[in-house]
Amino acid sequence: MITSIRRIFISQKVIPICSVILGILFIITMLAPWIAPNDPIAVNLAFKLQPPSWEFPLGTDHLGRCNLSRLLYGGRISLGFAMLIFISSLTIGLMIGTFSGYKGGFVDQVLMRFCDGVMAFPSLILILGLVGIFGPGLPQVILALMLVQWVYYARMFRGMVLSLKEQNFIAAAKISGSSQWKIIRNHIVPNVLPPLVVMGTLEMGWAIMDISAMSFLGLGVQPPTPEWGAMIHEGKSYIRTNPELMLYPGLMIMLVIVTFNLLGEALSERYGVKRRS
Amino acid sequence: MGTYIIKRIMSIIPIFLLAAFLTTGMIHLSPVDPAEAYLTAAHIEQTDEILAQKRHEFGLDQPFFMQYINSIIKICQLDFGISYVSNKPVWDEVIHRIPATLQLALGSLFLAVLVSVPLGFFAGVKKNSAIDHFSRLLSFFGASIPSFWLGYILIFFFSVKLDLFPVEGIGTWQHLVLPSVTLALPLIAMYTRLLRTSILENLQEPYVLFARTRGIKEKTIMAKHILRLAISPMITGLGMNLGKLLTGTIIVETVFSWPGFGRYFIEAIFNRDIPIIQCYVLIAASLFILSNLLVDLIQMYIDPRISRKEGQQR
């Protein structure tokens, strides 16, 4: 097993393999309403804790709900919202970071001191504090994650812009009369994309972990909505009789995070980008 | 060196002020009025009169700047207000829950260091050996397993199937085993990785070649030169991860019904017990700041070059 993992790494097949796995997962979870065999929230106590059958391929939970359907719908929430967090915090970070780095001076100072302040604290504590104030619920968790995450992107983009700003092709574009916006769009953004892809894949893994952890604590997705972390939370009472209730969603979380991490690592090796630890 | 220490200690004051600012400002972001939250949590009927009285009591009718100054003064006196639910001072409630959390955190930290130092060291020294592959596999999966799930998997195998350890609660050392393993695994993953990378980097340094040409024994070079310098990023990691450890205790305490500060904090979130939430965030932030300070000082002791290039450092 160890040697096979090594071979995958060396031959750089890991990037296509992981992308395919993630692509498949993404498609089947997004298509959940059409391919799920049953309604994920339809309670039917007559069918509770059923073993796998043709009607319920992975059995049912303590309320007689189809496990497979819940897993599919749950992935929709985990993956979909991780994507949303990634894209929105990236967009905010990209705009503020590039603007700050490009502009420099006082604006830059104020923005970066603010980022320093946010980064001075462990992100999960800030998220928990925000959720504590706004109250439990998925929108609050998403908002808190976004509010904390964009800072890291802003910092990264600012650093890259600062080093790019001194390059000759930027000066050439300036001399030839390009507008500020055009320089940012045509010259700076394309250059910061590779590290962004690396950071993005790793970030997706973290976002999924955070969303499911919050739901597990009961602070994120509220029942009966299916979500992987929330499913583990619900399944934990049946650990003695039906351990598969918490096994399936956990395996799904792990599969997604492992793939994202593998992909992120392979990408960072290929593009020579350093990871944030 | 002395000025470096003083400078470093002074530098935490603005961060403390910022933390206090954030926790004071937090209430004003809340969609719920603290006075209302108090009355709901304490099951008191809400009338305009009582609300106004409570707002005055909490100092919410003062300008924000005054509230901020007042809260700093109160924090310095360890006065975090009164819990809405139990009506007791927050600090008294918190202080007898901290030892349980500390026991868990220190237990897993100890375990993490105990495993990751030898593992990372040998993985780095003997690159591509079996132990190196094992360490990489471990650090990979350790970073990818959600700790709340790992906790239940451990409970399932070691408590339900094998009946070796108790499922939940606190008391004997057996109670401590599963929670600390759960909490330690992500740390082991990270520290092993950090130490391995750092050892590999240090092996390339000219001082190793120099020591070898001087005929110093390989063992001495490894133990006295390389390990001493290579451990530095790991110590930084230790300080940086204290926050992770703290948030980890929240999850692990929930999984194992460990009566600590983290679980109390989660309960407080459900009860909208704002003073406890503020207190937790503030304590977590302070711990994080202080541990970073401690880490910097330890590093300065290990590698005195740091205090000399202070201009570039911070």
mmCIF file of C-alpha atoms in Angstrom, chain A residues 2 5-6 117 120-122 124-126 128-136 209 212-213 216-219 229 232 236 239-240 243 246-247 250-251 253-254 257-258 261-262 265 275, chain B residues 15 18-19 22 26 29-31 133 137 140-141 143-146 148-149 152-153 155-156 160 167 193 243 246-247 250-251 254-255 265-266 269-270 272 274 277 281 284-285 288-289:
data_model
loop_
_atom_site.group_PDB
_atom_site.id
_atom_site.type_symbol
_atom_site.label_atom_id
_atom_site.label_comp_id
_atom_site.label_asym_id
_atom_site.label_seq_id
_atom_site.Cartn_x
_atom_site.Cartn_y
_atom_site.Cartn_z
ATOM 1 C CA ILE A 2 2.781 2.364 0.938
ATOM 2 C CA ILE A 5 0.890 5.580 -2.728
ATOM 3 C CA ARG A 6 4.451 6.595 -3.448
ATOM 4 C CA GLY A 117 -5.828 41.673 14.129
ATOM 5 C CA ALA A 120 -3.889 37.149 15.645
ATOM 6 C CA PHE A 121 -6.617 34.811 16.863
ATOM 7 C CA PRO A 122 -7.238 31.158 16.068
ATOM 8 C CA LEU A 124 -12.197 28.630 14.942
ATOM 9 C CA ILE A 125 -12.433 30.630 18.146
ATOM 10 C CA LEU A 126 -13.461 33.715 16.204
ATOM 11 C CA LEU A 128 -17.389 30.160 17.462
ATOM 12 C CA GLY A 129 -17.533 33.592 19.059
ATOM 13 C CA LEU A 130 -19.420 34.992 16.078
ATOM 14 C CA VAL A 131 -21.808 32.045 16.023
ATOM 15 C CA GLY A 132 -22.243 32.484 19.762
ATOM 16 C CA ILE A 133 -23.316 36.057 19.227
ATOM 17 C CA PHE A 134 -25.432 35.571 16.109
ATOM 18 C CA GLY A 135 -26.927 32.333 17.426
ATOM 19 C CA PRO A 136 -26.808 28.784 15.992
ATOM 20 C CA MET A 209 -14.403 20.072 8.078
ATOM 21 C CA SER A 212 -19.518 19.544 9.556
ATOM 22 C CA ALA A 213 -17.845 20.188 12.927
ATOM 23 C CA PHE A 216 -21.953 18.150 14.731
ATOM 24 C CA LEU A 217 -21.921 20.546 17.691
ATOM 25 C CA GLY A 218 -25.488 21.484 16.788
ATOM 26 C CA LEU A 219 -24.502 25.031 15.830
ATOM 27 C CA GLY A 229 -21.727 16.357 10.571
ATOM 28 C CA ILE A 232 -22.963 11.841 12.923
ATOM 29 C CA LYS A 236 -24.096 8.719 17.840
ATOM 30 C CA ILE A 239 -23.351 3.505 18.318
ATOM 31 C CA ARG A 240 -23.937 0.210 20.135
ATOM 32 C CA PRO A 243 -22.707 1.979 14.247
ATOM 33 C CA MET A 246 -22.316 7.437 12.103
ATOM 34 C CA LEU A 247 -19.876 5.421 10.035
ATOM 35 C CA GLY A 250 -17.824 10.091 8.660
ATOM 36 C CA LEU A 251 -16.376 8.085 5.786
ATOM 37 C CA ILE A 253 -16.278 13.534 5.161
ATOM 38 C CA MET A 254 -12.966 11.750 5.302
ATOM 39 C CA ILE A 257 -11.091 15.867 2.855
ATOM 40 C CA VAL A 258 -8.439 13.280 1.968
ATOM 41 C CA ASN A 261 -5.707 17.435 0.734
ATOM 42 C CA LEU A 262 -4.018 15.048 -1.696
ATOM 43 C CA GLU A 265 -0.484 18.821 -1.927
ATOM 44 C CA ARG A 275 1.475 25.824 2.095
ATOM 45 C CA ILE B 15 -3.372 42.729 20.850
ATOM 46 C CA LEU B 18 -7.933 44.575 20.390
ATOM 47 C CA ALA B 19 -9.251 41.345 21.892
ATOM 48 C CA LEU B 22 -13.706 42.683 19.788
ATOM 49 C CA MET B 26 -19.444 41.671 19.734
ATOM 50 C CA LEU B 29 -23.319 43.021 16.377
ATOM 51 C CA SER B 30 -25.746 40.647 17.986
ATOM 52 C CA PRO B 31 -29.302 40.675 16.673
ATOM 53 C CA HIS B 133 6.483 6.289 4.959
ATOM 54 C CA LEU B 137 0.834 8.244 6.038
ATOM 55 C CA PHE B 140 -1.680 12.663 6.129
ATOM 56 C CA PHE B 141 -4.591 10.795 7.619
ATOM 57 C CA ALA B 143 -4.851 15.807 9.253
ATOM 58 C CA SER B 144 -7.855 14.523 7.333
ATOM 59 C CA ILE B 145 -9.901 12.682 9.946
ATOM 60 C CA PRO B 146 -12.559 14.852 11.579
ATOM 61 C CA PHE B 148 -15.532 14.208 16.280
ATOM 62 C CA TRP B 149 -15.778 11.144 14.068
ATOM 63 C CA TYR B 152 -16.729 7.812 18.028
ATOM 64 C CA ILE B 153 -14.667 5.323 16.063
ATOM 65 C CA ILE B 155 -15.370 4.597 21.375
ATOM 66 C CA PHE B 156 -16.826 1.964 19.079
ATOM 67 C CA VAL B 160 -18.113 -0.947 22.821
ATOM 68 C CA VAL B 167 -17.276 5.550 27.018
ATOM 69 C CA ARG B 193 5.447 16.672 9.478
ATOM 70 C CA GLY B 243 -5.843 27.684 19.510
ATOM 71 C CA LEU B 246 -8.492 24.689 22.510
ATOM 72 C CA THR B 247 -11.156 24.410 19.830
ATOM 73 C CA ILE B 250 -14.654 21.780 22.607
ATOM 74 C CA ILE B 251 -15.374 18.941 20.202
ATOM 75 C CA THR B 254 -18.715 17.130 23.629
ATOM 76 C CA VAL B 255 -17.975 13.654 22.262
ATOM 77 C CA PHE B 265 -19.053 27.258 26.205
ATOM 78 C CA ILE B 266 -21.224 25.287 23.772
ATOM 79 C CA ILE B 269 -24.043 29.448 23.022
ATOM 80 C CA PHE B 270 -27.332 27.537 23.103
ATOM 81 C CA ARG B 272 -27.381 32.828 24.670
ATOM 82 C CA ILE B 274 -23.379 36.273 26.430
ATOM 83 C CA ILE B 277 -19.246 33.539 25.448
ATOM 84 C CA VAL B 281 -13.325 34.162 23.589
ATOM 85 C CA ALA B 284 -8.924 31.731 24.450
ATOM 86 C CA ALA B 285 -7.400 34.804 22.840
ATOM 87 C CA PHE B 288 -3.149 32.140 22.436
ATOM 88 C CA ILE B 289 -1.303 35.445 22.821
#
